[in-house]
């Protein structure tokens, strides 16, 4: 594996354990058929840096990568799937973009006011949530607006008095707050 | 040229005197109109991300939010904001990657490049990715697009924009593009949107009226000469190179193209644009190759967009 101070990440193929974590991470939001579709004909690369980053490459990009990898490691390549943290992949915002009401069933729907709050990085109280999936307390759920567009994801938590609250884990507002 | 006129115009419009002298030489009678144009507001333009949404649908959604839009002539997926100053960067549609706030002139550079999904394309000075995300859009997210930039800070913006705009066919490298020939890469198309003094941005950033010296122009020109030679080396025979800057200075534009014609197997071809002024053939009395007339210049006072230069070149058999 090539290293050097100019390279933020060094890249390697995914190990079977990485692959397991990736699939488990995606399964939180996407069913296995759609995961298969997402990974079909793609190469998976793991970027090793401060974190483990997962990238998907098409055939054309894979051949460009191969022709350059002895020279420099990429800063960024293809589809950024997310980061492996501990036991599981934390899906990226890019993956949120790829999902829509048709492809997911594990989602909450935010009110217009809730949409704005969520995009400011805030948690959502139950009065800002229109539709709750059943039996999903303490697991990750996607957050959509009323048009079925994915805004990010969070964890549904039950508060002491039985009220449901959504804790923000990742939202598209990141592009404004941190992205640039 | 009278020194008094130079001083008067410099005072009236707030420029350094050497800049006024140059504008008077380059634009003659039109210099004052040029200066006035630089003080006028340029309407903001956005590029709809057709990888994510239909332009018509985006137009409707933004109009419902109170934006007044009209389609940019010649680019049917771009809109001009016709009234009001809105926080275009703070809508849900922006965060969903449905559009990029991009100047019209810079869209034309990518239109002239005309990248295709089957190609290998290099964007040598890519960050923060206005043109990279546009190229990926025209390639329909297929093929392979190598995006390089030297700036660590600007690479972060590039990465964020690639993700927001749902780009999937880019390999981004933080590197001095001058090293690219070491890779042996041979691209079908290359965009060199060169680092420049940025005089063309004066309407947006009036501080540029006083912040650059002639020495800066020379320094940038040296970098541009180096990079255009590299662009030629990494281009396949018959491949297309688009050279662009947001500068008015002929030293950063026609003179760079002229230098490339003398030192690289390149020829200038027609941009295909039906508007824009031709390149300047003999700036400050220095005579360039006739073909620089095929380049296109955009001026705020004439074309209602930021100052820009676009030249299309092709690699010929050496
Ligand atoms: C005009 S800006 C590019 C704007 C970009 N094409 C866009 O449309 O968003 C010029 C860029 O050149 C980069 N640059 C300057 N010298 C460079 C070099 N030697 N190699 C690669 N990039 C360079 C700068 O960091 C800057 O981001």
Short mmCIF file of C-alpha atoms and ligand atoms in Angstrom, two decimals:
data_model
loop_
_atom_site.label_atom_id
_atom_site.label_comp_id
_atom_site.label_asym_id
_atom_site.label_seq_id
_atom_site.Cartn_x
_atom_site.Cartn_y
_atom_site.Cartn_z
CA UNK A 1 0.00 0.00 0.00
CA UNK A 2 1.50 3.35 -0.98
CA UNK A 3 1.75 6.04 1.64
CA UNK A 4 3.13 9.55 1.75
CA UNK A 5 2.43 12.87 3.38
CA UNK A 6 0.69 14.15 0.28
CA UNK A 7 -1.94 11.45 0.44
CA UNK A 8 -4.87 11.80 2.71
CA UNK A 9 -5.88 8.17 2.28
CA UNK A 10 -4.30 4.95 1.15
CA UNK A 11 -6.50 2.47 -0.65
CA UNK A 12 -7.02 -1.25 -0.54
CA UNK A 13 -9.63 -3.73 -1.67
CA UNK A 14 -12.41 -4.56 0.77
CA UNK A 15 -11.84 -7.61 2.99
CA UNK A 16 -14.69 -10.09 3.60
CA UNK A 17 -15.15 -8.52 7.05
CA UNK A 18 -15.37 -5.02 5.51
CA UNK A 19 -17.94 -6.32 3.06
CA UNK A 20 -20.04 -7.74 5.89
CA UNK A 21 -19.99 -4.39 7.71
CA UNK A 22 -20.87 -2.55 4.50
CA UNK A 23 -23.84 -4.74 3.75
CA UNK A 24 -25.11 -4.60 7.32
CA UNK A 25 -24.85 -0.82 7.26
CA UNK A 26 -26.78 -0.56 4.02
CA UNK A 27 -29.39 -3.07 5.17
CA UNK A 28 -30.51 -0.57 7.78
CA UNK A 29 -32.13 1.41 4.99
CA UNK A 30 -32.15 -0.59 1.77
CA UNK A 31 -33.47 -4.06 1.01
CA UNK A 32 -31.07 -6.69 -0.25
CA UNK A 33 -32.28 -6.55 -3.84
CA UNK A 34 -31.48 -2.85 -4.07
CA UNK A 35 -28.11 -3.37 -2.36
CA UNK A 36 -27.27 -5.95 -4.97
CA UNK A 37 -28.23 -3.48 -7.67
CA UNK A 38 -26.08 -0.77 -6.08
CA UNK A 39 -23.02 -3.02 -5.88
CA UNK A 40 -23.50 -4.71 -9.26
CA UNK A 41 -20.48 -4.44 -11.60
CA UNK A 42 -18.73 -2.17 -9.10
CA UNK A 43 -15.36 -2.43 -7.40
CA UNK A 44 -15.24 -1.64 -3.70
CA UNK A 45 -12.25 0.23 -2.36
CA UNK A 46 -11.45 0.99 1.25
CA UNK A 47 -9.62 4.25 1.96
CA UNK A 48 -7.47 4.02 5.08
CA UNK A 49 -6.85 7.30 6.87
CA UNK A 50 -8.09 8.69 10.13
CA UNK A 51 -11.24 6.76 9.28
CA UNK A 52 -12.11 3.86 7.01
CA UNK A 53 -13.90 5.25 3.98
CA UNK A 54 -15.75 3.06 1.49
CA UNK A 55 -15.92 3.87 -2.23
CA UNK A 56 -17.66 2.22 -5.16
CA UNK A 57 -16.09 2.35 -8.60
CA UNK A 58 -17.52 1.71 -12.04
CA UNK A 59 -15.44 -0.27 -14.54
CA UNK A 60 -14.15 2.87 -16.30
CA UNK A 61 -13.15 4.48 -13.05
CA UNK A 62 -11.53 1.27 -11.84
CA UNK A 63 -9.27 1.20 -14.91
CA UNK A 64 -8.35 4.87 -14.40
CA UNK A 65 -7.64 4.11 -10.73
CA UNK A 66 -5.42 1.15 -11.67
CA UNK A 67 -3.41 3.26 -14.07
CA UNK A 68 -2.76 5.89 -11.40
CA UNK A 69 -2.52 3.97 -8.13
CA UNK A 70 1.23 3.39 -8.26
CA UNK A 71 1.65 7.13 -8.59
CA UNK A 72 -0.87 8.72 -6.22
CA UNK A 73 -3.79 7.59 -4.15
CA UNK A 74 -7.04 9.40 -4.81
CA UNK A 75 -8.41 12.11 -2.58
CA UNK A 76 -11.87 10.94 -3.49
CA UNK A 77 -13.20 8.44 -6.01
CA UNK A 78 -16.49 7.27 -7.47
CA UNK A 79 -19.38 6.86 -5.07
CA UNK A 80 -18.61 7.51 -1.41
CA UNK A 81 -20.65 4.87 0.38
CA UNK A 82 -19.79 5.96 3.90
CA UNK A 83 -17.41 5.28 6.78
CA UNK A 84 -16.88 2.06 8.65
CA UNK A 85 -17.07 2.92 12.32
CA UNK A 86 -16.72 0.00 14.66
CA UNK A 87 -18.98 -2.80 13.59
CA UNK A 88 -20.89 -1.19 10.80
CA UNK A 89 -20.90 1.17 7.80
CA UNK A 90 -22.34 4.64 8.47
CA UNK A 91 -23.92 5.52 5.14
CA UNK A 92 -22.91 8.78 3.48
CA UNK A 93 -25.10 11.64 2.34
CA UNK A 94 -24.47 10.42 -1.19
CA UNK A 95 -26.30 7.22 -0.33
CA UNK A 96 -29.19 9.30 1.03
CA UNK A 97 -29.38 10.97 -2.39
CA UNK A 98 -29.70 7.58 -4.05
CA UNK A 99 -32.69 6.59 -1.97
CA UNK A 100 -36.25 7.67 -2.43
CA UNK A 101 -39.71 6.84 -1.16
CA UNK A 102 -39.89 3.97 -3.63
CA UNK A 103 -36.74 2.23 -2.42
CA UNK A 104 -37.11 2.49 1.35
CA UNK A 105 -39.66 1.49 3.87
CA UNK A 106 -37.70 2.34 6.97
CA UNK A 107 -38.40 6.07 7.06
CA UNK A 108 -40.05 8.82 9.03
CA UNK A 109 -41.68 11.75 7.28
CA UNK A 110 -41.03 15.23 8.62
CA UNK A 111 -43.48 18.14 8.49
CA UNK A 112 -42.32 21.21 6.50
CA UNK A 113 -41.25 22.87 9.75
CA UNK A 114 -39.56 19.65 10.83
CA UNK A 115 -37.75 19.51 7.47
CA UNK A 116 -36.19 22.93 8.10
CA UNK A 117 -35.21 22.05 11.66
CA UNK A 118 -33.71 18.72 10.66
CA UNK A 119 -31.68 20.42 7.89
CA UNK A 120 -30.33 22.79 10.55
CA UNK A 121 -28.93 19.73 12.29
CA UNK A 122 -31.62 19.64 14.99
CA UNK A 123 -33.38 16.67 16.57
CA UNK A 124 -37.12 16.34 15.91
CA UNK A 125 -39.92 16.07 18.46
CA UNK A 126 -42.87 13.86 17.62
CA UNK A 127 -45.05 16.83 16.58
CA UNK A 128 -42.71 17.28 13.60
CA UNK A 129 -43.00 13.68 12.50
CA UNK A 130 -45.91 12.68 10.29
CA UNK A 131 -45.32 9.03 9.68
CA UNK A 132 -43.50 6.65 11.98
CA UNK A 133 -42.42 3.16 11.00
CA UNK A 134 -43.55 0.47 13.43
CA UNK A 135 -41.19 -1.20 15.89
CA UNK A 136 -38.26 1.00 15.08
CA UNK A 137 -37.41 2.55 18.40
CA UNK A 138 -33.65 2.69 18.97
CA UNK A 139 -32.77 1.91 15.37
CA UNK A 140 -31.65 4.09 12.51
CA UNK A 141 -34.37 5.48 10.25
CA UNK A 142 -34.26 7.64 7.16
CA UNK A 143 -35.84 11.06 7.35
CA UNK A 144 -37.88 12.22 4.37
CA UNK A 145 -39.88 15.28 3.52
CA UNK A 146 -43.47 15.08 2.32
CA UNK A 147 -42.27 14.82 -1.28
CA UNK A 148 -40.45 11.59 -0.44
CA UNK A 149 -36.97 13.14 -0.72
CA UNK A 150 -34.40 11.80 1.71
CA UNK A 151 -33.00 14.50 4.00
CA UNK A 152 -30.73 12.31 6.13
CA UNK A 153 -31.15 9.82 8.92
CA UNK A 154 -31.44 9.55 12.67
CA UNK A 155 -32.38 7.32 15.57
CA UNK A 156 -35.87 7.07 16.99
CA UNK A 157 -35.77 7.18 20.76
CA UNK A 158 -38.50 6.74 23.34
CA UNK A 159 -38.34 9.34 26.07
CA UNK A 160 -39.24 8.66 29.68
CA UNK A 161 -42.91 9.59 29.23
CA UNK A 162 -43.24 7.35 26.21
CA UNK A 163 -42.86 10.23 23.72
CA UNK A 164 -40.96 9.49 20.52
CA UNK A 165 -38.07 11.71 19.48
CA UNK A 166 -35.79 11.57 16.46
CA UNK A 167 -32.10 12.11 17.15
CA UNK A 168 -30.35 13.59 14.11
CA UNK A 169 -27.36 11.51 12.93
CA UNK A 170 -26.73 12.93 9.49
CA UNK A 171 -28.56 15.53 7.41
CA UNK A 172 -28.02 17.30 4.10
CA UNK A 173 -27.50 20.62 5.91
CA UNK A 174 -23.96 19.35 6.45
CA UNK A 175 -23.15 20.64 2.97
CA UNK A 176 -23.71 24.17 4.25
CA UNK A 177 -22.40 23.80 7.78
CA UNK A 178 -19.25 21.82 7.06
CA UNK A 179 -19.09 20.92 3.40
CA UNK A 180 -17.18 23.86 1.95
CA UNK B 1 -3.11 58.73 -23.75
CA UNK B 2 -3.40 61.60 -21.38
CA UNK B 3 -2.21 61.04 -17.83
CA UNK B 4 -5.03 63.26 -16.60
CA UNK B 5 -7.70 61.05 -18.20
CA UNK B 6 -6.12 57.97 -16.65
CA UNK B 7 -6.09 59.61 -13.22
CA UNK B 8 -9.64 60.85 -13.59
CA UNK B 9 -11.01 57.44 -14.60
CA UNK B 10 -8.96 55.67 -11.93
CA UNK B 11 -10.44 58.00 -9.32
CA UNK B 12 -13.98 57.84 -10.66
CA UNK B 13 -14.14 54.05 -10.91
CA UNK B 14 -11.72 53.20 -8.09
CA UNK B 15 -9.04 51.31 -10.04
CA UNK B 16 -5.26 51.29 -9.91
CA UNK B 17 -3.96 53.57 -12.66
CA UNK B 18 -1.99 50.92 -14.54
CA UNK B 19 -5.24 48.99 -15.07
CA UNK B 20 -6.99 52.02 -16.57
CA UNK B 21 -4.06 52.59 -18.91
CA UNK B 22 -4.32 49.04 -20.11
CA UNK B 23 -8.09 49.19 -20.61
CA UNK B 24 -7.77 52.42 -22.60
CA UNK B 25 -5.19 50.76 -24.86
CA UNK B 26 -7.18 47.55 -25.29
CA UNK B 27 -10.71 48.93 -25.59
CA UNK B 28 -10.19 52.52 -26.81
CA UNK B 29 -13.47 54.37 -27.05
CA UNK B 30 -15.31 51.56 -25.28
CA UNK B 31 -13.15 51.71 -22.15
CA UNK B 32 -15.60 53.85 -20.20
CA UNK B 33 -18.55 51.63 -21.09
CA UNK B 34 -16.41 48.68 -20.02
CA UNK B 35 -15.69 50.32 -16.64
CA UNK B 36 -19.32 51.23 -16.11
CA UNK B 37 -20.33 47.64 -16.94
CA UNK B 38 -18.02 46.34 -14.23
CA UNK B 39 -20.02 48.34 -11.67
CA UNK B 40 -23.37 46.91 -12.72
CA UNK B 41 -25.06 43.93 -11.12
CA UNK B 42 -24.76 40.64 -13.00
CA UNK B 43 -27.82 38.39 -12.61
CA UNK B 44 -27.10 35.13 -10.82
CA UNK B 45 -27.41 31.95 -12.85
CA UNK B 46 -27.94 28.38 -11.76
CA UNK B 47 -27.35 25.12 -13.56
CA UNK B 48 -30.00 22.48 -13.04
CA UNK B 49 -28.48 19.11 -12.19
CA UNK B 50 -30.14 16.92 -14.78
CA UNK B 51 -28.67 13.87 -13.02
CA UNK B 52 -31.18 14.59 -10.27
CA UNK B 53 -34.19 16.53 -11.59
CA UNK B 54 -35.84 17.80 -14.77
CA UNK B 55 -35.17 21.51 -15.38
CA UNK B 56 -38.87 22.29 -15.75
CA UNK B 57 -39.69 20.71 -12.42
CA UNK B 58 -36.86 22.55 -10.68
CA UNK B 59 -37.99 25.82 -12.28
CA UNK B 60 -41.51 25.31 -10.95
CA UNK B 61 -40.33 24.46 -7.46
CA UNK B 62 -38.08 27.51 -7.24
CA UNK B 63 -40.79 29.79 -8.62
CA UNK B 64 -43.12 28.53 -5.91
CA UNK B 65 -40.50 29.66 -3.42
CA UNK B 66 -40.56 33.17 -4.86
CA UNK B 67 -37.61 33.07 -7.25
CA UNK B 68 -38.13 34.74 -10.64
CA UNK B 69 -36.38 32.74 -13.32
CA UNK B 70 -35.84 32.66 -17.04
CA UNK B 71 -34.13 29.98 -19.11
CA UNK B 72 -30.63 30.93 -20.32
CA UNK B 73 -30.65 31.12 -24.09
CA UNK B 74 -28.66 28.22 -25.53
CA UNK B 75 -28.42 26.25 -22.27
CA UNK B 76 -31.87 24.85 -21.68
CA UNK B 77 -30.97 23.43 -18.26
CA UNK B 78 -29.76 26.77 -16.88
CA UNK B 79 -31.76 29.60 -15.33
CA UNK B 80 -31.12 33.28 -14.76
CA UNK B 81 -32.56 34.92 -11.65
CA UNK B 82 -34.41 37.92 -12.97
CA UNK B 83 -35.29 39.63 -9.75
CA UNK B 84 -34.29 39.83 -6.14
CA UNK B 85 -31.29 38.64 -4.21
CA UNK B 86 -32.16 35.34 -2.58
CA UNK B 87 -30.17 32.97 -0.44
CA UNK B 88 -29.83 30.52 -3.31
CA UNK B 89 -27.44 28.41 -1.30
CA UNK B 90 -29.91 27.73 1.50
CA UNK B 91 -32.88 25.96 -0.07
CA UNK B 92 -33.75 22.28 0.35
CA UNK B 93 -33.38 22.00 -3.45
CA UNK B 94 -29.78 23.22 -3.17
CA UNK B 95 -29.00 20.67 -0.45
CA UNK B 96 -30.60 17.94 -2.53
CA UNK B 97 -28.12 18.77 -5.29
CA UNK B 98 -30.78 19.93 -7.73
CA UNK B 99 -28.71 22.92 -8.84
CA UNK B 100 -25.33 24.60 -8.76
CA UNK B 101 -24.94 28.37 -8.57
CA UNK B 102 -22.60 28.88 -11.53
CA UNK B 103 -21.81 31.82 -13.72
CA UNK B 104 -23.10 31.65 -17.25
CA UNK B 105 -19.65 32.15 -18.76
CA UNK B 106 -18.25 29.22 -16.87
CA UNK B 107 -21.11 27.04 -18.14
CA UNK B 108 -20.13 27.94 -21.70
CA UNK B 109 -16.59 26.66 -21.13
CA UNK B 110 -18.00 23.19 -20.37
CA UNK B 111 -20.50 23.38 -23.24
CA UNK B 112 -17.57 24.11 -25.58
CA UNK B 113 -15.64 21.12 -24.16
CA UNK B 114 -18.70 18.94 -24.92
CA UNK B 115 -17.62 15.89 -22.90
CA UNK B 116 -19.19 12.47 -23.56
CA UNK B 117 -19.85 9.52 -21.27
CA UNK B 118 -17.59 7.22 -23.26
CA UNK B 119 -14.54 9.43 -22.79
CA UNK B 120 -11.64 9.94 -20.43
CA UNK B 121 -11.67 13.60 -19.41
CA UNK B 122 -9.24 15.58 -17.26
CA UNK B 123 -10.19 18.76 -15.38
CA UNK B 124 -6.75 20.02 -14.38
CA UNK B 125 -7.68 22.86 -12.01
CA UNK B 126 -10.92 21.55 -10.69
CA UNK B 127 -11.74 22.90 -7.22
CA UNK B 128 -14.32 23.72 -6.00
CA UNK B 129 -15.89 21.81 -8.85
CA UNK B 130 -18.36 24.09 -10.63
CA UNK B 131 -17.10 22.81 -13.95
CA UNK B 132 -16.24 19.28 -12.75
CA UNK B 133 -19.82 18.66 -11.64
CA UNK B 134 -21.03 20.15 -14.92
CA UNK B 135 -18.71 17.90 -16.96
CA UNK B 136 -19.94 14.85 -15.00
CA UNK B 137 -23.51 15.90 -15.74
CA UNK B 138 -22.86 16.09 -19.49
CA UNK B 139 -21.07 12.70 -19.29
CA UNK B 140 -24.21 11.37 -17.60
CA UNK B 141 -22.08 10.11 -14.73
CA UNK B 142 -20.26 7.55 -16.89
CA UNK B 143 -16.80 7.31 -18.39
CA UNK B 144 -13.95 8.56 -16.24
CA UNK B 145 -13.24 12.10 -15.15
CA UNK B 146 -9.93 12.91 -13.47
CA UNK B 147 -10.17 16.10 -11.40
CA UNK B 148 -6.97 17.57 -9.98
CA UNK B 149 -6.26 20.62 -7.87
CA UNK B 150 -3.29 21.75 -5.86
CA UNK B 151 -5.16 23.38 -2.97
CA UNK B 152 -5.85 21.32 0.14
CA UNK B 153 -8.52 23.72 1.31
CA UNK B 154 -10.36 23.88 -2.01
CA UNK B 155 -10.32 20.08 -2.34
CA UNK B 156 -12.73 19.90 0.60
CA UNK B 157 -15.19 22.07 -1.30
CA UNK B 158 -14.71 19.89 -4.38
CA UNK B 159 -15.49 16.75 -2.42
CA UNK B 160 -18.60 18.25 -0.87
CA UNK B 161 -19.85 19.50 -4.24
CA UNK B 162 -19.24 16.14 -5.93
CA UNK B 163 -21.30 14.44 -3.27
CA UNK B 164 -24.07 17.04 -3.21
CA UNK B 165 -24.35 17.02 -7.00
CA UNK B 166 -24.45 13.18 -7.03
CA UNK B 167 -21.34 12.82 -9.16
CA UNK B 168 -20.12 9.23 -9.43
CA UNK B 169 -17.53 9.17 -12.22
CA UNK B 170 -14.72 11.29 -10.75
CA UNK B 171 -11.30 10.41 -9.45
CA UNK B 172 -10.06 13.46 -7.54
CA UNK B 173 -6.37 13.98 -6.82
CA UNK B 174 -4.77 16.71 -4.79
CA UNK B 175 -1.68 17.32 -6.84
CA UNK B 176 0.21 19.95 -8.80
CA UNK B 177 -1.21 19.29 -12.27
CA UNK B 178 2.26 20.00 -13.67
CA UNK B 179 3.13 16.41 -12.65
CA UNK B 180 0.32 14.79 -14.65
CA UNK B 181 2.51 13.71 -17.61
CA UNK B 182 4.30 11.34 -15.18
CA UNK B 183 1.12 9.24 -15.15
CA UNK B 184 1.14 8.54 -18.88
CA UNK B 185 -2.56 9.40 -19.01
CA UNK B 186 -3.94 10.18 -22.49
CA UNK B 187 -7.26 11.95 -22.30
CA UNK B 188 -9.91 12.47 -24.96
CA UNK B 189 -10.63 15.91 -23.52
CA UNK B 190 -8.90 18.28 -21.14
CA UNK B 191 -10.24 21.37 -19.43
CA UNK B 192 -7.62 23.84 -18.23
CA UNK B 193 -9.62 26.41 -16.28
CA UNK B 194 -6.43 28.09 -15.28
CA UNK B 195 -5.62 29.94 -12.07
CA UNK B 196 -5.62 33.61 -13.04
CA UNK B 197 -5.68 37.16 -11.66
CA UNK B 198 -9.47 37.08 -11.83
CA UNK B 199 -10.08 40.58 -13.21
CA UNK B 200 -13.27 39.30 -14.81
CA UNK B 201 -14.76 38.91 -11.33
CA UNK B 202 -14.60 42.65 -10.59
CA UNK B 203 -18.41 43.04 -10.83
CA UNK B 204 -18.75 40.48 -8.03
CA UNK B 205 -15.64 41.45 -6.04
CA UNK B 206 -14.90 45.16 -6.54
CA UNK B 207 -11.82 44.89 -4.29
CA UNK B 208 -10.13 43.32 -7.31
CA UNK B 209 -9.97 46.83 -8.83
CA UNK B 210 -6.97 47.51 -6.61
CA UNK B 211 -5.62 44.18 -5.48
CA UNK B 212 -3.57 42.92 -8.44
CA UNK B 213 -0.39 44.26 -9.99
CA UNK B 214 1.22 43.70 -13.36
CA UNK B 215 3.69 41.45 -11.55
CA UNK B 216 0.76 39.23 -10.54
CA UNK B 217 -0.30 39.01 -14.18
CA UNK B 218 3.24 37.89 -15.10
CA UNK B 219 3.35 35.36 -12.27
CA UNK B 220 0.03 33.83 -13.30
CA UNK B 221 1.09 33.77 -16.95
CA UNK B 222 4.16 31.71 -16.04
CA UNK B 223 1.94 29.13 -14.27
CA UNK B 224 -0.49 29.13 -17.21
CA UNK B 225 2.33 28.51 -19.73
CA UNK B 226 3.53 25.58 -17.68
CA UNK B 227 0.04 24.10 -17.37
CA UNK B 228 -0.95 24.47 -21.03
CA UNK B 229 2.15 22.51 -22.09
CA UNK B 230 1.08 19.80 -19.63
CA UNK B 231 -2.47 19.86 -21.02
CA UNK B 232 -1.09 19.22 -24.48
CA UNK B 233 1.07 16.33 -23.23
CA UNK B 234 -1.81 14.49 -21.55
CA UNK B 235 -4.11 14.87 -24.55
CA UNK B 236 -4.63 12.16 -27.19
CA UNK B 237 -4.05 13.05 -30.81
CA UNK B 238 -7.21 14.75 -32.13
CA UNK B 239 -8.22 15.30 -28.52
CA UNK B 240 -9.84 18.57 -27.42
CA UNK B 241 -8.45 21.10 -24.97
CA UNK B 242 -10.48 23.99 -23.63
CA UNK B 243 -8.42 26.75 -22.08
CA UNK B 244 -10.33 29.28 -19.98
CA UNK B 245 -9.74 32.07 -17.49
CA UNK B 246 -11.80 34.72 -15.77
CA UNK B 247 -9.25 37.39 -16.66
CA UNK B 248 -9.32 40.19 -19.24
CA UNK B 249 -5.53 40.27 -19.50
CA UNK B 250 -4.22 39.18 -22.92
CA UNK B 251 -1.04 37.99 -21.18
CA UNK B 252 -3.17 35.30 -19.49
CA UNK B 253 -5.29 34.55 -22.55
CA UNK B 254 -4.25 35.09 -26.17
CA UNK B 255 -0.55 35.16 -25.26
CA UNK B 256 -0.84 31.79 -23.51
CA UNK B 257 -2.62 30.33 -26.53
CA UNK B 258 -0.01 31.84 -28.85
CA UNK B 259 2.76 30.36 -26.69
CA UNK B 260 1.05 26.95 -26.86
CA UNK B 261 0.77 27.16 -30.66
CA UNK B 262 4.50 27.83 -30.88
CA UNK B 263 5.54 25.10 -28.45
CA UNK B 264 2.95 22.30 -28.59
CA UNK B 265 1.23 20.24 -31.32
CA UNK B 266 -2.02 22.19 -30.98
CA UNK B 267 -4.25 24.24 -33.23
CA UNK B 268 -7.06 26.61 -32.37
CA UNK B 269 -10.52 25.58 -33.55
CA UNK B 270 -13.89 27.32 -33.56
CA UNK B 271 -15.69 27.31 -30.20
CA UNK B 272 -19.03 27.03 -31.94
CA UNK B 273 -20.30 29.96 -29.86
CA UNK B 274 -22.35 32.48 -31.79
CA UNK B 275 -21.71 35.30 -29.34
CA UNK B 276 -18.79 36.72 -27.43
CA UNK B 277 -16.04 38.94 -28.81
CA UNK B 278 -13.19 37.42 -30.80
CA UNK B 279 -9.77 37.07 -29.19
CA UNK B 280 -7.48 40.11 -29.43
CA UNK B 281 -4.95 39.61 -32.23
CA UNK B 282 -2.39 42.26 -31.39
CA UNK B 283 -2.69 43.25 -27.74
CA UNK B 284 -0.37 46.13 -26.81
CA UNK B 285 1.13 45.85 -30.32
CA UNK B 286 2.31 42.25 -29.83
CA UNK B 287 1.08 40.27 -32.83
CA UNK B 288 -0.40 36.81 -32.17
CA UNK B 289 -1.26 33.94 -34.48
CA UNK B 290 -4.38 34.82 -36.51
CA UNK B 291 -6.23 31.84 -35.09
CA UNK B 292 -6.53 33.47 -31.64
CA UNK B 293 -9.43 35.33 -33.23
CA UNK B 294 -11.38 32.07 -32.83
CA UNK B 295 -11.23 32.41 -29.06
CA UNK B 296 -14.15 34.06 -27.32
CA UNK B 297 -14.11 36.91 -24.79
CA UNK B 298 -17.04 37.83 -22.57
CA UNK B 299 -17.43 41.22 -20.97
CA UNK B 300 -19.90 42.29 -18.27
CA UNK B 301 -20.80 45.47 -20.19
CA UNK B 302 -21.60 43.63 -23.44
CA UNK B 303 -22.62 40.12 -22.51
CA UNK B 304 -24.08 40.64 -19.02
CA UNK B 305 -21.89 37.96 -17.52
CA UNK B 306 -18.59 37.93 -15.68
CA UNK B 307 -15.42 38.59 -17.69
CA UNK B 308 -14.23 35.34 -19.24
CA UNK B 309 -12.00 33.89 -21.97
CA UNK B 310 -12.58 30.58 -23.74
CA UNK B 311 -10.36 29.01 -26.37
CA UNK B 312 -10.84 25.59 -27.92
CA UNK B 313 -7.79 23.75 -29.23
CA UNK B 314 -7.16 20.39 -30.85
CA UNK B 315 -4.09 18.21 -30.70
CA UNK B 316 -2.54 17.56 -34.08
CA UNK B 317 -0.10 14.85 -35.14
CA UNK B 318 3.28 16.05 -33.94
C1 LIG C 1 -10.13 29.24 -11.64
S1 LIG C 1 -9.92 28.20 -10.28
C2 LIG C 1 -10.77 26.75 -10.77
C3 LIG C 1 -12.27 26.81 -10.67
C4 LIG C 1 -12.91 25.49 -11.01
N1 LIG C 1 -12.51 25.02 -12.32
C5 LIG C 1 -14.43 25.56 -10.95
O1 LIG C 1 -15.07 25.70 -12.01
O2 LIG C 1 -15.00 25.47 -9.85
C6 LIG C 1 -8.24 27.71 -10.45
C7 LIG C 1 -7.82 26.55 -9.56
O3 LIG C 1 -6.49 26.18 -9.94
C8 LIG C 1 -5.89 25.60 -8.82
N2 LIG C 1 -4.43 25.50 -9.12
C9 LIG C 1 -3.51 26.49 -9.12
N3 LIG C 1 -2.31 26.00 -9.49
C10 LIG C 1 -2.49 24.68 -9.75
C11 LIG C 1 -1.63 23.63 -10.16
N4 LIG C 1 -0.33 23.84 -10.40
N5 LIG C 1 -2.14 22.40 -10.30
C12 LIG C 1 -3.47 22.15 -10.05
N6 LIG C 1 -4.32 23.12 -9.66
C13 LIG C 1 -3.85 24.36 -9.52
C14 LIG C 1 -6.29 26.52 -7.70
O4 LIG C 1 -6.18 25.88 -6.45
C15 LIG C 1 -7.74 26.84 -8.07
O5 LIG C 1 -8.61 25.98 -7.38
#
